Amino acid sequence: MQTKKTLTLLSAFAAVSLLVACAEVPQQEVDAAKADIEAAKTAEAETYATAEFQAASDSLNAANAEIETQNAKFVLFRNYDRASVLLKSASAGAKQSGTLAAENKQKVMAEVAQLKTDTQTALTTANELLAKAPKGKESKEALEAIKNDLMSVEAGITEADGMTANNQWLPARDRLKAGLDKTNQIIQELNDAIAKKQGLSRG
């Protein structure tokens, strides 16, 4: 009889211990998730893997909210299983965003280098065409505007160089792309003007 009572007490103690264990904040997982989020920030995931980083941050915020909800309950009714799942998701997502950010940044850097080369090549072509463009009273103002636009594109390359020196690769890419698009538009306009002049000359 005494043995049976002892076993019953042990079983009850084990059950309570299990409940208490489930009722403990998963602090190690909290700390790990926070550290992984900070590491992702250092890897510039906010800039180069925005969606993935935001998802990881949302998981951490949801985990913190769940922990607060459980903390408000009586100790024997607390359960941090959902918070634990969210914290693990936050850690995994943060690590993934950090890796992806490094890959994406390399792609942007390569794109910037190519855009700079393409823009410089386009500028050379545009300036050569500008020298061949038909001159006259009617075209003088338009050609002057084109010349100013090309100078602005050249200045944009210098601006982009300054941006990359400050680790601002996305703004540099946007600046160069805008300059290349503008230069290509000018090339088309000059080609059209030259072709029109040649057509009139033949006529």
Coordinates of C-alpha atoms in Angstrom, one line a residue:
M1 CA 0.0 0.0 0.0
Q2 CA 2.8 2.3 0.9
T3 CA 4.6 1.5 -2.3
K4 CA 1.5 2.3 -4.3
K5 CA 1.1 5.6 -2.6
T6 CA 4.8 6.4 -3.2
L7 CA 4.4 5.6 -6.9
T8 CA 1.4 7.8 -7.1
L9 CA 3.2 10.6 -5.5
L10 CA 6.2 10.2 -7.8
S11 CA 3.9 10.1 -10.8
A12 CA 2.2 13.3 -9.7
F13 CA 5.5 14.9 -9.0
A14 CA 6.7 13.9 -12.5
A15 CA 3.6 15.3 -14.1
V16 CA 4.0 18.6 -12.2
S17 CA 7.7 18.8 -13.2
L18 CA 6.7 18.3 -16.8
L19 CA 4.2 21.0 -16.6
V20 CA 6.7 23.3 -15.0
A21 CA 9.3 22.5 -17.6
C22 CA 6.8 23.4 -20.3
A23 CA 6.1 26.6 -18.4
E24 CA 9.6 27.8 -18.6
V25 CA 10.6 30.6 -21.0
P26 CA 12.9 29.1 -23.7
Q27 CA 15.5 31.7 -22.9
Q28 CA 18.3 30.1 -24.8
E29 CA 16.2 30.0 -28.0
V30 CA 15.2 33.7 -27.4
D31 CA 18.9 34.7 -27.1
A32 CA 19.8 32.6 -30.1
A33 CA 17.1 34.2 -32.3
K34 CA 18.1 37.7 -31.2
A35 CA 21.7 37.0 -32.0
D36 CA 20.8 35.5 -35.4
I37 CA 18.7 38.6 -36.2
E38 CA 21.6 40.9 -35.3
A39 CA 24.0 38.8 -37.4
A40 CA 21.6 39.1 -40.3
K41 CA 21.6 42.9 -39.9
T42 CA 25.4 42.9 -39.9
A43 CA 25.2 41.0 -43.2
E44 CA 22.9 43.8 -44.6
A45 CA 20.0 41.5 -44.9
E46 CA 17.6 44.4 -44.3
T47 CA 18.9 45.9 -47.6
Y48 CA 19.7 42.9 -49.8
A49 CA 17.2 40.2 -48.5
T50 CA 14.5 42.5 -47.3
A51 CA 11.5 40.1 -47.5
E52 CA 13.4 37.2 -45.9
F53 CA 14.8 39.4 -43.1
Q54 CA 11.3 40.9 -42.4
A55 CA 9.8 37.4 -42.2
A56 CA 12.4 36.4 -39.6
S57 CA 11.9 39.6 -37.6
D58 CA 8.1 39.0 -37.7
S59 CA 8.6 35.5 -36.3
L60 CA 10.7 36.9 -33.5
N61 CA 8.1 39.5 -32.7
A62 CA 5.4 36.9 -32.8
A63 CA 7.4 34.7 -30.4
N64 CA 7.9 37.6 -28.0
A65 CA 4.2 38.3 -28.1
E66 CA 3.4 34.7 -27.4
I67 CA 5.9 34.6 -24.5
E68 CA 4.1 37.7 -23.0
T69 CA 0.8 35.9 -23.4
Q70 CA 2.0 32.8 -21.6
N71 CA 3.7 34.8 -18.9
A72 CA 0.3 36.3 -18.0
K73 CA -1.1 32.9 -17.2
F74 CA -0.9 30.9 -14.0
V75 CA 2.4 29.0 -14.0
L76 CA 0.9 25.5 -14.4
F77 CA -1.1 26.7 -17.4
R78 CA 1.8 28.2 -19.3
N79 CA 3.1 26.5 -22.4
Y80 CA 5.8 28.0 -24.6
D81 CA 5.8 25.4 -27.3
R82 CA 4.4 27.8 -29.9
A83 CA 6.9 30.4 -28.9
S84 CA 9.7 27.9 -29.3
V85 CA 8.6 27.0 -32.8
L86 CA 8.5 30.7 -33.7
L87 CA 11.9 31.3 -32.3
K88 CA 13.4 28.5 -34.2
S89 CA 11.7 29.8 -37.4
A90 CA 13.2 33.3 -36.6
S91 CA 16.7 31.9 -36.2
A92 CA 16.5 29.8 -39.4
G93 CA 15.0 32.7 -41.4
A94 CA 17.6 35.1 -40.1
K95 CA 20.5 32.8 -41.1
Q96 CA 18.9 32.3 -44.5
S97 CA 18.5 36.0 -45.0
G98 CA 22.1 36.7 -44.1
T99 CA 23.3 34.1 -46.7
L100 CA 21.0 35.4 -49.3
A101 CA 22.0 39.0 -48.6
A102 CA 25.6 38.2 -49.3
E103 CA 24.7 36.6 -52.6
N104 CA 22.4 39.4 -53.7
K105 CA 25.0 42.1 -52.8
Q106 CA 27.6 40.4 -55.0
K107 CA 25.1 40.3 -57.8
V108 CA 24.3 44.0 -57.4
M109 CA 28.0 44.9 -57.3
A110 CA 28.6 43.0 -60.5
E111 CA 25.6 44.7 -62.1
V112 CA 26.9 48.1 -61.1
A113 CA 30.3 47.3 -62.7
Q114 CA 28.6 46.3 -65.9
L115 CA 26.3 49.3 -65.9
K116 CA 29.2 51.6 -65.5
T117 CA 31.0 50.0 -68.5
D118 CA 27.9 50.1 -70.6
T119 CA 27.2 53.7 -69.8
Q120 CA 30.7 54.8 -70.6
T121 CA 30.5 52.9 -74.0
A122 CA 27.1 54.5 -74.7
L123 CA 28.4 58.0 -73.9
T124 CA 31.3 57.5 -76.3
T125 CA 28.8 56.5 -79.0
A126 CA 26.5 59.4 -78.2
N127 CA 29.2 62.0 -78.3
E128 CA 30.4 60.6 -81.7
L129 CA 26.9 60.9 -83.1
L130 CA 26.5 64.3 -81.6
A131 CA 29.5 65.5 -83.7
K132 CA 27.8 64.1 -86.8
A133 CA 24.4 65.5 -86.0
P134 CA 22.9 68.1 -88.4
K135 CA 23.7 71.6 -87.4
G136 CA 21.5 74.6 -87.9
K137 CA 19.5 77.3 -86.2
E138 CA 16.6 75.0 -85.6
S139 CA 18.7 72.2 -84.1
K140 CA 21.1 74.4 -82.1
E141 CA 19.0 74.5 -79.0
A142 CA 18.2 70.8 -79.1
L143 CA 21.8 69.8 -79.6
E144 CA 22.8 72.0 -76.7
A145 CA 20.2 70.3 -74.5
I146 CA 21.6 66.9 -75.6
K147 CA 25.1 68.0 -74.7
N148 CA 24.0 69.0 -71.3
D149 CA 22.2 65.7 -70.8
L150 CA 25.3 63.8 -71.7
M151 CA 27.3 65.9 -69.2
S152 CA 24.7 65.0 -66.6
V153 CA 25.1 61.3 -67.3
E154 CA 28.9 61.7 -67.0
A155 CA 28.4 63.4 -63.6
G156 CA 26.1 60.6 -62.6
I157 CA 29.0 58.1 -63.1
T158 CA 31.1 60.1 -60.7
E159 CA 28.2 60.2 -58.3
A160 CA 27.8 56.5 -58.5
D161 CA 31.5 56.0 -57.8
G162 CA 31.0 58.0 -54.6
M163 CA 28.0 55.9 -53.6
T164 CA 29.9 52.7 -54.0
A165 CA 32.7 54.1 -52.0
N166 CA 30.2 54.5 -49.2
N167 CA 28.8 51.0 -49.7
Q168 CA 25.6 52.3 -51.3
W169 CA 25.4 49.8 -54.1
L170 CA 21.6 49.9 -54.8
P171 CA 21.4 53.7 -55.2
A172 CA 24.5 53.5 -57.4
R173 CA 22.8 50.9 -59.6
D174 CA 19.7 53.0 -59.9
R175 CA 21.8 56.1 -60.8
L176 CA 23.8 54.3 -63.5
K177 CA 20.7 52.6 -65.0
A178 CA 18.9 55.9 -65.3
G179 CA 22.0 57.4 -67.0
L180 CA 22.3 54.5 -69.4
D181 CA 18.6 54.6 -70.3
K182 CA 18.9 58.4 -71.0
T183 CA 22.0 57.9 -73.1
N184 CA 20.4 55.1 -75.2
Q185 CA 17.4 57.4 -75.8
I186 CA 19.8 60.2 -77.0
I187 CA 21.6 57.7 -79.3
Q188 CA 18.2 56.8 -80.9
E189 CA 17.3 60.5 -81.3
L190 CA 20.6 61.3 -82.9
N191 CA 20.5 58.3 -85.2
D192 CA 17.0 59.4 -86.3
A193 CA 18.2 62.9 -86.9
I194 CA 21.2 61.8 -88.9
A195 CA 19.2 59.3 -91.0
K196 CA 16.6 62.0 -91.7
K197 CA 19.3 64.4 -92.9
Q198 CA 20.8 61.8 -95.1
G199 CA 17.4 61.0 -96.6
L200 CA 16.8 64.6 -97.4
S201 CA 20.3 64.9 -98.9
R202 CA 19.6 62.0 -101.3
G203 CA 16.2 63.5 -102.2

